[in-house]
XYZ file of C-alpha atoms in Angstrom:
297
model
C -20.123 9.304 55.682
C -20.468 5.509 55.870
C -20.959 3.445 52.778
C -20.693 -0.128 51.570
C -17.611 -1.235 49.750
C -16.606 -4.455 48.237
C -12.917 -5.242 48.778
C -11.158 -8.209 47.168
C -10.432 -10.696 49.827
C -6.830 -10.877 49.015
C -6.393 -7.192 49.698
C -7.661 -7.671 53.315
C -4.825 -7.674 55.769
C -6.764 -7.421 58.926
C -10.264 -6.489 60.341
C -10.548 -4.749 63.521
C -13.724 -4.488 65.498
C -14.752 -1.753 68.023
C -16.614 -2.080 71.298
C -16.306 -4.693 73.959
C -16.489 -7.505 71.624
C -13.739 -6.140 69.526
C -11.426 -5.762 72.581
C -12.388 -9.302 73.592
C -11.394 -10.613 70.174
C -8.083 -8.815 70.210
C -7.152 -10.136 73.806
C -8.090 -13.706 72.722
C -5.968 -13.355 69.671
C -2.978 -12.176 71.783
C -3.443 -15.296 73.785
C -3.645 -17.519 70.772
C -0.316 -15.846 69.391
C 1.248 -16.564 72.723
C 0.367 -20.332 72.606
C -2.165 -20.030 75.455
C -4.796 -21.902 73.540
C -7.280 -22.912 76.147
C -7.488 -19.281 77.372
C -7.665 -18.136 73.830
C -10.693 -20.178 73.208
C -12.383 -18.785 76.347
C -11.678 -15.288 75.291
C -13.265 -15.821 71.904
C -16.233 -17.388 73.578
C -16.534 -14.145 75.540
C -16.209 -11.997 72.440
C -19.374 -13.888 70.887
C -21.332 -13.387 74.071
C -20.425 -9.748 74.077
C -21.560 -9.536 70.360
C -24.994 -11.201 71.383
C -23.872 -14.243 69.272
C -24.998 -12.514 66.067
C -23.338 -10.814 63.091
C -19.922 -10.597 61.722
C -18.307 -9.939 65.082
C -19.632 -13.165 66.519
C -18.552 -15.106 63.274
C -15.093 -13.853 63.690
C -15.174 -15.064 67.274
C -16.324 -18.588 66.401
C -13.753 -18.584 63.739
C -11.041 -17.662 66.325
C -12.186 -20.730 68.541
C -12.072 -23.187 65.539
C -8.615 -21.970 64.217
C -7.296 -22.224 67.840
C -8.713 -25.689 68.329
C -7.237 -26.625 65.095
C -3.813 -25.609 66.368
C -4.267 -27.620 69.515
C -5.291 -30.674 67.424
C -2.038 -30.372 65.224
C -0.075 -30.946 68.362
C -2.423 -33.445 70.095
C -3.822 -36.176 67.879
C -6.653 -36.818 70.421
C -8.327 -33.836 69.251
C -8.213 -34.243 65.507
C -11.787 -35.474 65.247
C -13.173 -32.547 67.230
C -11.137 -30.079 65.291
C -12.071 -31.539 61.897
C -15.842 -31.386 62.973
C -15.473 -27.792 64.140
C -14.013 -26.702 60.833
C -16.490 -28.541 58.789
C -19.413 -27.189 61.048
C -18.069 -23.551 60.619
C -18.000 -24.114 56.837
C -21.347 -25.413 56.687
C -22.890 -22.539 58.801
C -20.825 -19.697 57.091
C -20.217 -20.956 53.474
C -19.487 -17.660 52.056
C -17.455 -16.166 54.945
C -14.141 -14.496 54.429
C -12.414 -17.391 56.341
C -13.151 -19.763 53.473
C -9.482 -20.379 52.227
C -7.927 -20.320 55.722
C -10.519 -23.076 56.719
C -9.623 -25.164 53.787
C -5.953 -24.825 54.656
C -6.615 -25.914 58.156
C -9.044 -28.873 57.085
C -6.146 -30.122 54.775
C -3.692 -30.047 57.284
C -6.018 -31.743 59.983
C -6.908 -34.553 57.453
C -3.261 -35.114 56.506
C -2.332 -35.356 60.219
C -5.336 -37.746 60.688
C -4.050 -40.005 57.815
C -7.027 -39.116 55.507
C -4.726 -38.276 52.729
C -7.596 -38.268 49.956
C -9.630 -35.899 51.914
C -6.592 -33.727 52.387
C -5.842 -33.639 48.851
C -9.454 -32.585 48.008
C -9.152 -29.663 50.564
C -5.811 -28.645 48.901
C -7.197 -28.883 45.421
C -9.942 -26.467 46.490
C -7.478 -24.285 47.899
C -5.450 -24.142 44.769
C -8.581 -22.826 42.952
C -8.458 -19.566 45.093
C -7.997 -16.318 43.074
C -5.326 -15.160 45.329
C -1.623 -15.697 44.277
C -0.158 -16.531 47.793
C -3.106 -18.913 48.629
C -2.514 -20.731 45.250
C 1.191 -21.013 46.225
C 0.464 -22.394 49.712
C -1.774 -25.096 48.184
C 1.083 -26.182 46.031
C 3.435 -26.512 49.110
C 0.830 -28.658 50.785
C 0.182 -30.638 47.719
C 4.114 -31.182 47.671
C 4.031 -32.388 51.248
C 1.289 -34.717 50.688
C 3.093 -36.375 47.817
C 6.230 -36.427 49.974
C 4.322 -38.195 52.637
C 3.493 -40.809 49.991
C 7.207 -41.027 49.170
C 6.869 -39.576 45.820
C 9.969 -37.437 46.311
C 10.499 -36.505 42.561
C 6.863 -35.280 42.244
C 7.002 -33.672 45.577
C 10.163 -31.776 44.590
C 8.907 -30.529 41.307
C 5.879 -29.089 43.184
C 8.147 -27.242 45.614
C 10.458 -25.989 42.719
C 7.408 -24.619 40.869
C 6.542 -22.264 43.858
C 10.259 -21.342 44.360
C 10.435 -20.509 40.517
C 7.166 -18.429 40.639
C 7.292 -14.655 39.923
C 6.517 -13.678 43.453
C 5.247 -9.937 43.693
C 3.676 -9.747 47.201
C 5.096 -10.393 50.701
C 2.747 -13.306 50.973
C 3.911 -14.804 47.779
C 7.500 -14.365 48.820
C 6.820 -16.146 52.136
C 5.220 -19.024 50.320
C 8.579 -19.435 48.430
C 10.660 -19.590 51.646
C 8.052 -22.166 52.880
C 8.666 -24.102 49.563
C 12.478 -23.946 50.197
C 12.068 -25.459 53.703
C 9.579 -28.258 52.317
C 12.309 -28.946 49.665
C 14.918 -29.304 52.326
C 12.576 -31.769 54.250
C 12.190 -33.662 51.160
C 16.040 -33.971 50.622
C 16.264 -35.250 54.247
C 13.873 -38.049 53.510
C 16.085 -38.943 50.560
C 19.142 -39.029 52.952
C 20.605 -35.779 51.071
C 21.707 -34.200 54.237
C 24.345 -31.799 52.882
C 21.901 -30.341 50.129
C 19.168 -30.073 52.933
C 21.540 -28.314 55.145
C 22.288 -25.702 52.447
C 18.380 -25.353 51.792
C 17.675 -24.772 55.491
C 20.581 -22.113 55.943
C 19.217 -20.330 52.725
C 15.866 -19.845 54.402
C 17.296 -18.724 57.645
C 19.277 -16.161 55.861
C 16.595 -14.866 53.317
C 13.436 -14.921 55.443
C 12.623 -12.056 57.643
C 13.308 -12.405 61.383
C 9.678 -11.448 61.831
C 8.468 -14.661 60.330
C 9.031 -16.395 63.679
C 6.983 -19.641 62.879
C 9.064 -20.239 59.705
C 12.297 -19.368 61.285
C 11.763 -21.574 64.204
C 10.616 -24.582 62.192
C 13.763 -24.107 59.866
C 16.127 -23.748 62.877
C 14.799 -26.958 64.314
C 15.054 -28.642 60.812
C 18.616 -27.408 60.517
C 19.278 -28.857 64.050
C 17.858 -32.287 63.085
C 20.239 -32.368 59.894
C 23.188 -31.429 61.923
C 22.471 -33.939 64.553
C 22.097 -36.665 61.890
C 25.431 -35.640 60.287
C 27.317 -36.054 63.633
C 27.765 -32.265 64.256
C 26.406 -31.942 67.854
C 27.942 -28.427 68.629
C 26.430 -26.995 65.317
C 23.219 -28.530 65.958
C 23.040 -27.124 69.275
C 23.525 -23.677 68.039
C 20.470 -24.124 65.656
C 18.259 -25.289 68.491
C 19.510 -22.596 70.758
C 18.489 -20.029 68.202
C 14.883 -21.122 68.667
C 15.346 -21.060 72.408
C 16.850 -17.423 72.275
C 14.955 -15.820 69.445
C 11.718 -17.541 68.720
C 10.363 -18.850 72.112
C 6.877 -17.441 71.237
C 6.498 -20.416 68.961
C 5.522 -22.835 71.631
C 5.581 -26.153 69.795
C 8.923 -25.407 68.052
C 10.314 -24.113 71.377
C 9.385 -27.184 73.372
C 11.050 -29.407 70.594
C 14.202 -27.220 70.536
C 14.525 -27.557 74.391
C 14.206 -31.259 74.179
C 17.123 -31.687 71.888
C 19.116 -28.805 73.543
C 19.172 -31.044 76.806
C 20.144 -34.128 74.793
C 23.031 -32.092 72.931
C 24.365 -30.532 76.315
C 24.939 -34.038 77.463
C 26.813 -34.946 74.263
C 29.074 -32.111 74.671
C 29.833 -32.786 78.169
C 27.748 -30.119 79.875
C 25.371 -32.365 82.092
C 24.611 -29.420 84.476
C 23.056 -27.510 81.315
C 21.377 -30.806 80.122
C 19.601 -30.913 83.622
C 18.727 -27.245 83.617
C 17.163 -27.584 80.112
C 15.180 -30.638 81.054
C 13.755 -28.690 84.240
C 12.880 -25.788 81.874
C 11.044 -28.057 79.612
C 8.823 -29.459 82.351
C 8.359 -25.934 83.799
C 7.266 -24.253 80.629
C 5.548 -27.153 78.855
C 4.245 -29.783 81.547
C 1.695 -31.213 79.206
C 3.819 -31.444 76.079
C 4.565 -34.851 74.468
C 8.228 -33.701 74.612
C 8.250 -33.970 78.295
C 7.019 -37.627 77.937
C 9.472 -38.532 75.217
C 12.525 -40.569 76.282
C 15.834 -38.686 75.735
C 17.155 -40.161 72.588
C 20.155 -38.819 70.405
């Protein structure tokens, strides 16, 4: 028996589609997770075609393209305008879609990266109005990061501490608290409080699940940055190597880690390893900005 059901958006973990279009979406999503963004966009386009470009399956396919383009733009500033337009176009065409809050999250990030802080703040305010606990907490983390960008460190830290102190009940809410700890560490770095920041980053690495690869990779890199700044090259090398060995699926973080691994191998007297790391960076990420960046300690 088939019947219509209304499910609260916060209770939806994943939607799976059958048929050729469903298979195409799953294949494209796998490419997206692997950081093969251009191939993923092609895959989502094929899924939309398989769904005759109509209905919820096609909508999910177009959302996949939009989300993937946003990920590209957050690494490549030349694509920001294109991605912002794609997000706004999707929101205009599908105002009541189940992707509403994810799109607000992406729009805020894109506008912040573009330097349109007022537009970013508006997106995060709308995100904060969501009737879903972990989405509200995520909005608070982004609002704090926006304050940090404006050098309002005390206000930013207060935002992060609100999230950290929240009564988190769901896995999503607990993840937001770990993201707030990372953000608070970044805020401490901006204030030159390196020892306190190191403690914060190590706390995230110890407490967050290893399955949260994006958070772990970002935090390991942040720890490496702090240790480099503190004049601890061997400890910093270990932090970046953790990304290389355990979280290489996080392509942006991985490229950054390899760049600093090469620099640190030189600093500890292993020029052969440094050369190998630089060759690895060029081989794996030939179009990355980290390849073009001059090697600076």
